[in-house]
Amino acid sequence: MVPDGGSGTGDRVGTGGETANEGAALLDDLRAAIGRYVVLPSKEALTAVTLWVAASHIQPALQHAPRLAVVGPTKGCGKSRVLDVLHETVHQPMMTVNTSPAVVFRIIGKNPPTLLVDEADTIFGPKAGDKEDLRGLLNAGHQRNRPAWRISGPEHKPTAFPTFAMAALAGIGDLPDTIMDRAVVIRMQKRKPGERITPFRSRYSLPELHALRDRLTAWLTPLRGTAAGLVPAMPVEDRAADTWEPLVIVAELAGGHWPTSARAACLAMTRNEVVQDEQTTLKTRLLRDVRRVFEQEGHKEALRSQDLLAVLVQDAEAPWAEYGTKGLNAYHLANLLRDFGISPANHRFENGRQAKAYARNQFLDAWARYCPDPAQPAPTAGLEAAPAGPAQGKPPAPPSGALPIGPPGGPAGPRPTR
């Protein structure tokens, strides 16, 4: 076991020609290069991406293959540019946009590629269709010895295909919990005025990044056996430790300031995700409570903002009366629902008066994605009689039943159409 904060390999020289001190300098160079091409949300995020890239070069020595979730609230946050830089620096990159899962299954082997998935938000959700196999691969491949079984060959024999491979996924909005829980999460934002980057151009960007990639390969490939034997002390536990351990192993191999920097990044970023999870749970709770209010009001076409707020705040079992300093107000409500693409608008009611209100049809997509009603019956083929239509002038009522009370089963943000 390498002691916490130790220098990893000391001053030993590997066959790649890099001493431990040179390994630290190499990571410094890689970190500087990544920081020139993308603006990451924090110095800890830049440290994490640097270590993740280096860890891809020792994949055969790892027990877990951490995912890198590069997510942002909108397009134009630099997510794809992060993948551009990764493509030129990681071990054996494989871009999986429009790639058949069957191809991925057959490419992953003892020396797996590094999967790079752009527009990953299109893989998940109710319209994923035939991409569900790729989703399963990404979930299973986080841990070694989780093969995917398929019928293969002319004799139709059951065949185990390895799934273990590091993967970076970029997309709008949070990815499913099963992915985020196995990932180092990078939450991208649009650049502020004054934040400048170096344009990514093949004629000068690729030679620089390829030189760094080649140095990583020369340094880390001979150290795979050493990496396999390291059990570094971790500042976190359970799945977070599984995900961050490969990054800390690379930091230990490099020495210098990197073991301390890696653990500091691990703590800061995992704590940030705990806060994000709490906020996600709160937003999903709000969606469920709003649905309950619409049900109580007979599935009206729209509810006045103030009427909706009054019912929410009166619920003694809900957190809304204590939200903020004086309870949930119209600003808080709009802010919490904004990520789902829901906002109040002027609506004319029966008495002819207009008021700010929330339309029920705005919530339908969010309810279906983030808090589906478990009592909703599955479509049944072969029914003789068609279901009765809704009453004239009224929207169709959703099925009644118990509301889910657990944590959200999906991402926190909307899935905007590109």
Short mmCIF file of C-alpha atoms in Angstrom, two decimals:
data_model
loop_
_atom_site.label_atom_id
_atom_site.label_comp_id
_atom_site.label_asym_id
_atom_site.label_seq_id
_atom_site.Cartn_x
_atom_site.Cartn_y
_atom_site.Cartn_z
CA MET A 1 0.00 0.00 0.00
CA VAL A 2 1.26 3.46 -0.87
CA PRO A 3 0.96 5.81 2.11
CA ASP A 4 -1.50 8.70 1.84
CA GLY A 5 0.30 11.62 0.23
CA GLY A 6 3.31 9.48 -0.65
CA SER A 7 5.44 9.93 -3.70
CA GLY A 8 4.38 6.72 -5.43
CA THR A 9 7.31 5.32 -7.34
CA GLY A 10 9.93 7.49 -5.69
CA ASP A 11 12.81 8.25 -8.05
CA ARG A 12 12.73 4.91 -9.82
CA VAL A 13 13.14 5.12 -13.57
CA GLY A 14 10.77 3.07 -15.70
CA THR A 15 11.56 1.71 -19.13
CA GLY A 16 9.53 4.56 -20.58
CA GLY A 17 12.32 6.95 -19.63
CA GLU A 18 10.28 9.04 -17.18
CA THR A 19 11.29 9.22 -13.52
CA ALA A 20 8.61 9.86 -10.93
CA ASN A 21 9.55 13.54 -10.86
CA GLU A 22 9.35 13.61 -14.63
CA GLY A 23 5.96 11.93 -14.35
CA ALA A 24 4.76 14.81 -12.19
CA ALA A 25 6.16 17.28 -14.73
CA LEU A 26 4.41 15.39 -17.54
CA LEU A 27 1.07 15.68 -15.75
CA ASP A 28 1.76 19.37 -15.22
CA ASP A 29 2.34 19.76 -18.96
CA LEU A 30 -0.85 17.83 -19.77
CA ARG A 31 -2.86 19.90 -17.30
CA ALA A 32 -1.57 23.12 -18.86
CA ALA A 33 -2.40 21.92 -22.38
CA ILE A 34 -5.97 20.92 -21.46
CA GLY A 35 -6.46 24.27 -19.72
CA ARG A 36 -5.45 26.12 -22.88
CA TYR A 37 -8.18 24.56 -25.00
CA VAL A 38 -11.14 24.40 -22.59
CA VAL A 39 -12.40 26.40 -19.62
CA LEU A 40 -13.27 23.87 -16.96
CA PRO A 41 -15.48 24.83 -14.00
CA SER A 42 -12.74 24.64 -11.35
CA LYS A 43 -9.08 23.84 -10.78
CA GLU A 44 -10.21 20.54 -9.22
CA ALA A 45 -12.07 19.67 -12.43
CA LEU A 46 -8.94 20.40 -14.47
CA THR A 47 -6.93 18.15 -12.14
CA ALA A 48 -9.54 15.40 -12.47
CA VAL A 49 -9.62 15.50 -16.28
CA THR A 50 -5.81 15.40 -16.40
CA LEU A 51 -5.65 12.34 -14.16
CA TRP A 52 -8.52 10.66 -16.03
CA VAL A 53 -6.65 10.99 -19.32
CA ALA A 54 -3.52 9.50 -17.78
CA ALA A 55 -5.50 6.67 -16.15
CA SER A 56 -6.75 5.57 -19.57
CA HIS A 57 -3.16 4.46 -20.32
CA ILE A 58 -3.17 1.91 -17.46
CA GLN A 59 -6.65 0.44 -18.03
CA PRO A 60 -5.48 -3.21 -18.06
CA ALA A 61 -4.18 -2.71 -14.50
CA LEU A 62 -7.40 -1.24 -13.12
CA GLN A 63 -10.28 -2.88 -11.26
CA HIS A 64 -12.70 -0.07 -12.14
CA ALA A 65 -13.06 2.04 -15.28
CA PRO A 66 -14.35 5.44 -14.17
CA ARG A 67 -16.70 7.33 -16.43
CA LEU A 68 -16.15 11.00 -17.15
CA ALA A 69 -19.53 12.76 -17.38
CA VAL A 70 -19.09 16.09 -19.16
CA VAL A 71 -22.49 17.76 -18.78
CA GLY A 72 -23.87 21.26 -19.17
CA PRO A 73 -27.25 23.00 -19.07
CA THR A 74 -27.21 24.13 -22.71
CA LYS A 75 -25.27 23.77 -25.93
CA GLY A 76 -22.16 25.90 -26.36
CA CYS A 77 -20.61 25.07 -22.98
CA GLY A 78 -17.51 23.39 -24.40
CA LYS A 79 -18.53 19.77 -23.88
CA SER A 80 -17.61 18.60 -27.37
CA ARG A 81 -14.33 20.50 -27.22
CA VAL A 82 -13.41 18.50 -24.10
CA LEU A 83 -13.97 15.32 -26.14
CA ASP A 84 -11.80 16.76 -28.93
CA VAL A 85 -8.90 17.14 -26.49
CA LEU A 86 -9.52 13.72 -24.95
CA HIS A 87 -9.56 12.10 -28.39
CA GLU A 88 -5.98 13.22 -28.99
CA THR A 89 -4.56 12.32 -25.56
CA VAL A 90 -6.28 9.19 -24.18
CA HIS A 91 -5.28 5.60 -24.87
CA GLN A 92 -6.78 4.19 -28.08
CA PRO A 93 -9.80 6.53 -28.41
CA MET A 94 -13.04 5.27 -29.92
CA MET A 95 -15.71 7.85 -30.70
CA THR A 96 -19.09 6.17 -30.35
CA VAL A 97 -21.45 8.66 -31.98
CA ASN A 98 -23.71 6.59 -34.28
CA THR A 99 -21.69 3.47 -33.49
CA SER A 100 -23.43 0.12 -33.29
CA PRO A 101 -23.29 -1.49 -29.83
CA ALA A 102 -22.34 -4.74 -31.55
CA VAL A 103 -19.19 -3.08 -32.87
CA VAL A 104 -18.29 -1.80 -29.40
CA PHE A 105 -18.83 -5.25 -27.88
CA ARG A 106 -16.36 -6.77 -30.33
CA ILE A 107 -13.68 -4.08 -30.02
CA ILE A 108 -13.36 -4.17 -26.23
CA GLY A 109 -10.78 -6.76 -25.21
CA LYS A 110 -7.88 -7.26 -22.83
CA ASN A 111 -6.44 -3.89 -23.87
CA PRO A 112 -9.68 -1.91 -24.12
CA PRO A 113 -10.15 1.35 -25.99
CA THR A 114 -11.31 4.56 -24.34
CA LEU A 115 -14.92 5.18 -25.36
CA LEU A 116 -15.89 8.77 -26.16
CA VAL A 117 -19.63 9.39 -26.46
CA ASP A 118 -20.83 12.77 -27.68
CA GLU A 119 -24.50 13.78 -27.47
CA ALA A 120 -24.90 11.10 -24.82
CA ASP A 121 -28.26 12.52 -23.74
CA THR A 122 -29.76 11.06 -26.94
CA ILE A 123 -28.89 7.53 -25.78
CA PHE A 124 -31.10 7.65 -22.72
CA GLY A 125 -34.78 8.19 -22.10
CA PRO A 126 -38.01 6.95 -23.71
CA LYS A 127 -36.74 7.48 -27.28
CA ALA A 128 -33.50 5.54 -26.85
CA GLY A 129 -34.83 2.60 -28.85
CA ASP A 130 -32.11 0.26 -30.12
CA LYS A 131 -29.43 2.16 -28.16
CA GLU A 132 -30.41 0.50 -24.88
CA ASP A 133 -27.65 -2.08 -25.48
CA LEU A 134 -25.09 0.72 -25.45
CA ARG A 135 -26.57 2.04 -22.23
CA GLY A 136 -26.23 -1.40 -20.64
CA LEU A 137 -22.64 -1.65 -21.83
CA LEU A 138 -21.77 1.69 -20.24
CA ASN A 139 -23.27 0.61 -16.93
CA ALA A 140 -21.65 -2.82 -16.85
CA GLY A 141 -18.24 -1.68 -18.06
CA HIS A 142 -17.48 0.33 -14.93
CA GLN A 143 -16.27 -2.83 -13.18
CA ARG A 144 -14.06 -5.62 -14.44
CA ASN A 145 -15.57 -9.08 -15.06
CA ARG A 146 -19.06 -7.88 -16.02
CA PRO A 147 -19.38 -9.40 -19.51
CA ALA A 148 -22.33 -9.06 -21.86
CA TRP A 149 -23.65 -12.38 -23.12
CA ARG A 150 -24.83 -12.65 -26.71
CA ILE A 151 -25.68 -15.43 -29.14
CA SER A 152 -22.88 -15.31 -31.70
CA GLY A 153 -21.45 -17.16 -34.68
CA PRO A 154 -22.96 -19.58 -37.16
CA GLU A 155 -23.49 -22.12 -34.40
CA HIS A 156 -25.39 -19.58 -32.26
CA LYS A 157 -23.33 -20.22 -29.17
CA PRO A 158 -23.68 -18.06 -26.05
CA THR A 159 -20.60 -15.82 -26.04
CA ALA A 160 -19.31 -13.52 -23.31
CA PHE A 161 -18.16 -10.13 -24.60
CA PRO A 162 -16.06 -7.98 -22.24
CA THR A 163 -17.50 -4.57 -21.37
CA PHE A 164 -14.70 -3.16 -19.21
CA ALA A 165 -13.51 0.15 -20.69
CA MET A 166 -13.17 3.74 -19.58
CA ALA A 167 -15.73 6.06 -21.14
CA ALA A 168 -16.27 9.80 -21.39
CA LEU A 169 -19.82 10.96 -22.08
CA ALA A 170 -20.81 14.50 -23.06
CA GLY A 171 -24.40 15.70 -23.13
CA ILE A 172 -26.94 18.34 -22.21
CA GLY A 173 -28.41 17.90 -18.75
CA ASP A 174 -27.58 15.24 -16.23
CA LEU A 175 -27.22 11.66 -17.40
CA PRO A 176 -29.09 8.85 -15.62
CA ASP A 177 -28.18 8.18 -12.00
CA THR A 178 -26.63 4.82 -12.92
CA ILE A 179 -24.08 6.66 -15.09
CA MET A 180 -23.55 9.70 -12.85
CA ASP A 181 -22.95 7.47 -9.83
CA ARG A 182 -20.04 5.82 -11.67
CA ALA A 183 -18.56 9.03 -13.06
CA VAL A 184 -16.23 11.87 -12.32
CA VAL A 185 -18.69 14.66 -13.12
CA ILE A 186 -17.56 17.81 -14.93
CA ARG A 187 -20.32 20.45 -14.93
CA MET A 188 -19.49 22.78 -17.81
CA GLN A 189 -20.68 26.38 -18.13
CA LYS A 190 -20.50 28.90 -20.93
CA ARG A 191 -17.38 31.04 -20.92
CA LYS A 192 -17.63 34.43 -19.27
CA PRO A 193 -16.41 37.57 -21.03
CA GLY A 194 -12.65 37.68 -20.65
CA GLU A 195 -12.22 33.90 -20.41
CA ARG A 196 -10.11 33.03 -23.43
CA ILE A 197 -8.94 29.75 -24.87
CA THR A 198 -6.60 28.68 -27.62
CA PRO A 199 -8.54 27.74 -30.78
CA PHE A 200 -8.40 24.01 -31.48
CA ARG A 201 -6.70 23.65 -34.86
CA SER A 202 -5.35 20.39 -36.26
CA ARG A 203 -2.18 21.89 -37.74
CA TYR A 204 -0.74 22.86 -34.35
CA SER A 205 -3.05 21.35 -31.71
CA LEU A 206 -2.65 17.71 -32.76
CA PRO A 207 1.17 17.57 -32.77
CA GLU A 208 1.28 19.06 -29.26
CA LEU A 209 -1.39 16.76 -27.85
CA HIS A 210 -0.05 13.67 -29.62
CA ALA A 211 3.38 14.34 -28.15
CA LEU A 212 1.82 14.39 -24.68
CA ARG A 213 -0.08 11.18 -25.45
CA ASP A 214 3.09 9.45 -26.57
CA ARG A 215 4.90 10.55 -23.43
CA LEU A 216 2.03 9.22 -21.29
CA THR A 217 2.21 5.88 -23.10
CA ALA A 218 5.99 5.64 -22.68
CA TRP A 219 5.80 6.52 -19.00
CA LEU A 220 2.75 4.53 -17.86
CA THR A 221 2.75 1.37 -19.98
CA PRO A 222 5.80 -0.11 -18.15
CA LEU A 223 4.19 0.83 -14.82
CA ARG A 224 0.96 -1.12 -15.32
CA GLY A 225 2.22 -3.95 -13.11
CA THR A 226 3.12 -1.47 -10.38
CA ALA A 227 -0.26 0.24 -10.72
CA ALA A 228 -2.08 -3.09 -10.36
CA GLY A 229 -0.44 -3.60 -6.95
CA LEU A 230 -1.19 -0.14 -5.55
CA VAL A 231 -3.96 0.25 -2.97
CA PRO A 232 -3.91 3.98 -2.21
CA ALA A 233 -5.60 5.47 0.82
CA MET A 234 -8.80 7.15 -0.32
CA PRO A 235 -10.59 10.15 1.19
CA VAL A 236 -14.00 8.74 0.17
CA GLU A 237 -15.72 5.37 0.42
CA ASP A 238 -17.85 2.92 -1.53
CA ARG A 239 -18.55 3.64 -5.21
CA ALA A 240 -16.93 7.07 -5.06
CA ALA A 241 -13.71 5.38 -3.97
CA ASP A 242 -14.03 2.85 -6.80
CA THR A 243 -14.43 5.64 -9.32
CA TRP A 244 -11.63 7.88 -8.07
CA GLU A 245 -9.07 5.18 -7.19
CA PRO A 246 -7.58 4.97 -10.73
CA LEU A 247 -7.00 8.73 -10.69
CA VAL A 248 -5.31 8.59 -7.30
CA ILE A 249 -3.17 5.66 -8.48
CA VAL A 250 -1.85 7.78 -11.36
CA ALA A 251 -1.18 10.61 -8.92
CA GLU A 252 0.80 8.24 -6.68
CA LEU A 253 2.85 7.05 -9.64
CA ALA A 254 3.65 10.66 -10.54
CA GLY A 255 4.48 11.88 -7.05
CA GLY A 256 5.24 15.52 -6.35
CA HIS A 257 2.12 17.54 -5.53
CA TRP A 258 -0.17 15.20 -7.45
CA PRO A 259 -1.19 12.79 -4.63
CA THR A 260 -2.35 15.74 -2.53
CA SER A 261 -4.00 17.50 -5.48
CA ALA A 262 -5.82 14.32 -6.54
CA ARG A 263 -7.31 13.73 -3.11
CA ALA A 264 -8.30 17.40 -2.77
CA ALA A 265 -10.09 17.23 -6.13
CA CYS A 266 -11.79 13.97 -5.12
CA LEU A 267 -13.17 15.48 -1.92
CA ALA A 268 -14.31 18.75 -3.49
CA MET A 269 -16.01 17.19 -6.50
CA THR A 270 -17.75 14.34 -4.66
CA ARG A 271 -19.08 16.84 -2.10
CA ASN A 272 -20.37 19.00 -4.94
CA GLU A 273 -22.27 16.03 -6.35
CA VAL A 274 -23.89 15.38 -2.96
CA VAL A 275 -25.26 18.94 -3.08
CA GLN A 276 -26.42 18.40 -6.67
CA ASP A 277 -28.17 15.17 -5.68
CA GLU A 278 -30.01 16.95 -2.88
CA GLN A 279 -31.15 19.68 -5.28
CA THR A 280 -32.21 17.10 -7.86
CA THR A 281 -34.26 15.26 -5.27
CA LEU A 282 -35.92 18.53 -4.24
CA LYS A 283 -36.84 19.41 -7.82
CA THR A 284 -38.30 15.98 -8.45
CA ARG A 285 -40.28 16.26 -5.19
CA LEU A 286 -41.69 19.55 -6.50
CA LEU A 287 -42.79 17.90 -9.75
CA ARG A 288 -44.62 15.20 -7.79
CA ASP A 289 -46.28 17.73 -5.49
CA VAL A 290 -47.41 19.89 -8.40
CA ARG A 291 -48.91 16.83 -10.07
CA ARG A 292 -50.79 16.07 -6.85
CA VAL A 293 -52.19 19.63 -6.79
CA PHE A 294 -53.42 19.33 -10.37
CA GLU A 295 -55.06 16.02 -9.48
CA GLN A 296 -56.78 17.59 -6.47
CA GLU A 297 -58.02 20.44 -8.67
CA GLY A 298 -59.56 18.08 -11.20
CA HIS A 299 -56.77 18.29 -13.77
CA LYS A 300 -57.52 21.88 -14.70
CA GLU A 301 -55.94 23.29 -17.82
CA ALA A 302 -53.94 25.79 -15.75
CA LEU A 303 -53.49 26.92 -12.15
CA ARG A 304 -52.72 30.44 -11.00
CA SER A 305 -49.21 30.72 -9.65
CA GLN A 306 -50.47 32.05 -6.33
CA ASP A 307 -53.07 29.30 -6.00
CA LEU A 308 -50.47 26.63 -6.72
CA LEU A 309 -48.07 28.15 -4.22
CA ALA A 310 -50.76 28.35 -1.54
CA VAL A 311 -51.51 24.63 -1.77
CA LEU A 312 -47.84 23.65 -1.83
CA VAL A 313 -46.97 25.73 1.23
CA GLN A 314 -49.93 24.39 3.20
CA ASP A 315 -48.67 20.79 2.95
CA ALA A 316 -47.26 20.11 6.42
CA GLU A 317 -45.26 17.11 5.19
CA ALA A 318 -43.56 19.01 2.35
CA PRO A 319 -40.47 21.25 2.66
CA TRP A 320 -42.04 24.24 0.91
CA ALA A 321 -43.19 26.20 3.98
CA GLU A 322 -39.56 26.33 5.19
CA TYR A 323 -37.97 26.85 1.78
CA GLY A 324 -35.75 29.94 1.69
CA THR A 325 -36.23 32.51 4.42
CA LYS A 326 -40.04 32.95 4.24
CA GLY A 327 -41.22 29.86 2.41
CA LEU A 328 -41.57 29.04 -1.28
CA ASN A 329 -42.49 32.08 -3.37
CA ALA A 330 -43.18 32.72 -7.06
CA TYR A 331 -39.52 33.41 -7.83
CA HIS A 332 -38.37 30.19 -6.12
CA LEU A 333 -41.04 28.17 -7.93
CA ALA A 334 -40.06 29.49 -11.35
CA ASN A 335 -36.37 28.98 -10.63
CA LEU A 336 -36.83 25.35 -9.53
CA LEU A 337 -38.92 24.51 -12.61
CA ARG A 338 -36.76 26.34 -15.14
CA ASP A 339 -34.44 23.37 -15.75
CA PHE A 340 -37.45 21.33 -16.88
CA GLY A 341 -38.43 23.93 -19.48
CA ILE A 342 -41.46 24.99 -17.41
CA SER A 343 -42.32 28.64 -16.82
CA PRO A 344 -45.42 30.68 -15.89
CA ALA A 345 -47.30 32.65 -18.52
CA ASN A 346 -50.37 34.89 -18.74
CA HIS A 347 -53.53 32.80 -18.87
CA ARG A 348 -57.17 33.87 -19.25
CA PHE A 349 -59.49 32.14 -16.80
CA GLU A 350 -63.26 31.56 -16.86
CA ASN A 351 -64.09 34.95 -15.38
CA GLY A 352 -62.23 36.67 -18.19
CA ARG A 353 -59.41 37.84 -15.97
CA GLN A 354 -55.78 37.18 -16.80
CA ALA A 355 -53.19 35.99 -14.29
CA LYS A 356 -49.76 34.39 -14.22
CA ALA A 357 -50.34 30.67 -14.27
CA TYR A 358 -48.78 27.29 -14.94
CA ALA A 359 -50.32 25.23 -17.74
CA ARG A 360 -50.75 21.55 -16.99
CA ASN A 361 -49.52 20.45 -20.42
CA GLN A 362 -46.13 22.05 -19.68
CA PHE A 363 -45.55 19.44 -16.97
CA LEU A 364 -46.48 16.32 -18.92
CA ASP A 365 -43.04 15.67 -20.40
CA ALA A 366 -41.23 16.30 -17.10
CA TRP A 367 -43.64 14.06 -15.20
CA ALA A 368 -43.12 11.25 -17.71
CA ARG A 369 -39.31 11.56 -17.58
CA TYR A 370 -38.48 12.24 -13.93
CA CYS A 371 -41.37 10.94 -11.82
CA PRO A 372 -43.47 8.54 -13.89
CA ASP A 373 -46.57 7.24 -12.18
CA PRO A 374 -45.93 3.55 -11.33
CA ALA A 375 -49.65 2.89 -11.40
CA GLN A 376 -49.86 3.75 -15.10
CA PRO A 377 -50.95 0.59 -16.96
CA ALA A 378 -48.84 -0.71 -19.81
CA PRO A 379 -50.43 -0.67 -23.28
CA THR A 380 -52.28 -3.89 -23.98
CA ALA A 381 -52.47 -5.32 -27.46
CA GLY A 382 -55.67 -6.77 -28.85
CA LEU A 383 -58.23 -4.76 -26.89
CA GLU A 384 -61.66 -5.01 -28.44
CA ALA A 385 -62.94 -1.68 -27.20
CA ALA A 386 -61.15 1.64 -27.42
CA PRO A 387 -60.81 3.58 -24.20
CA ALA A 388 -63.28 6.35 -23.63
CA GLY A 389 -62.07 9.75 -24.79
CA PRO A 390 -61.79 12.77 -22.54
CA ALA A 391 -64.69 15.03 -21.88
CA GLN A 392 -65.26 17.91 -24.36
CA GLY A 393 -62.93 20.83 -23.70
CA LYS A 394 -60.92 19.12 -20.97
CA PRO A 395 -57.41 17.62 -21.20
CA PRO A 396 -57.13 13.87 -20.68
CA ALA A 397 -56.67 12.90 -17.04
CA PRO A 398 -53.56 10.91 -16.11
CA PRO A 399 -54.05 7.60 -14.33
CA SER A 400 -54.51 7.80 -10.61
CA GLY A 401 -52.45 5.89 -8.09
CA ALA A 402 -49.79 6.14 -5.42
CA LEU A 403 -47.04 8.64 -6.08
CA PRO A 404 -43.38 7.56 -5.93
CA ILE A 405 -41.57 8.73 -2.86
CA GLY A 406 -38.00 7.65 -3.55
CA PRO A 407 -35.14 9.67 -5.02
CA PRO A 408 -35.31 10.64 -8.67
CA GLY A 409 -34.57 7.98 -11.18
CA GLY A 410 -33.39 10.31 -13.88
CA PRO A 411 -31.35 13.40 -14.60
CA ALA A 412 -31.97 16.83 -13.18
CA GLY A 413 -32.09 18.80 -16.41
CA PRO A 414 -34.23 18.80 -19.54
CA ARG A 415 -33.32 17.13 -22.78
CA PRO A 416 -33.46 20.06 -25.19
CA THR A 417 -33.74 19.20 -28.87
CA ARG A 418 -30.71 20.08 -30.88
#
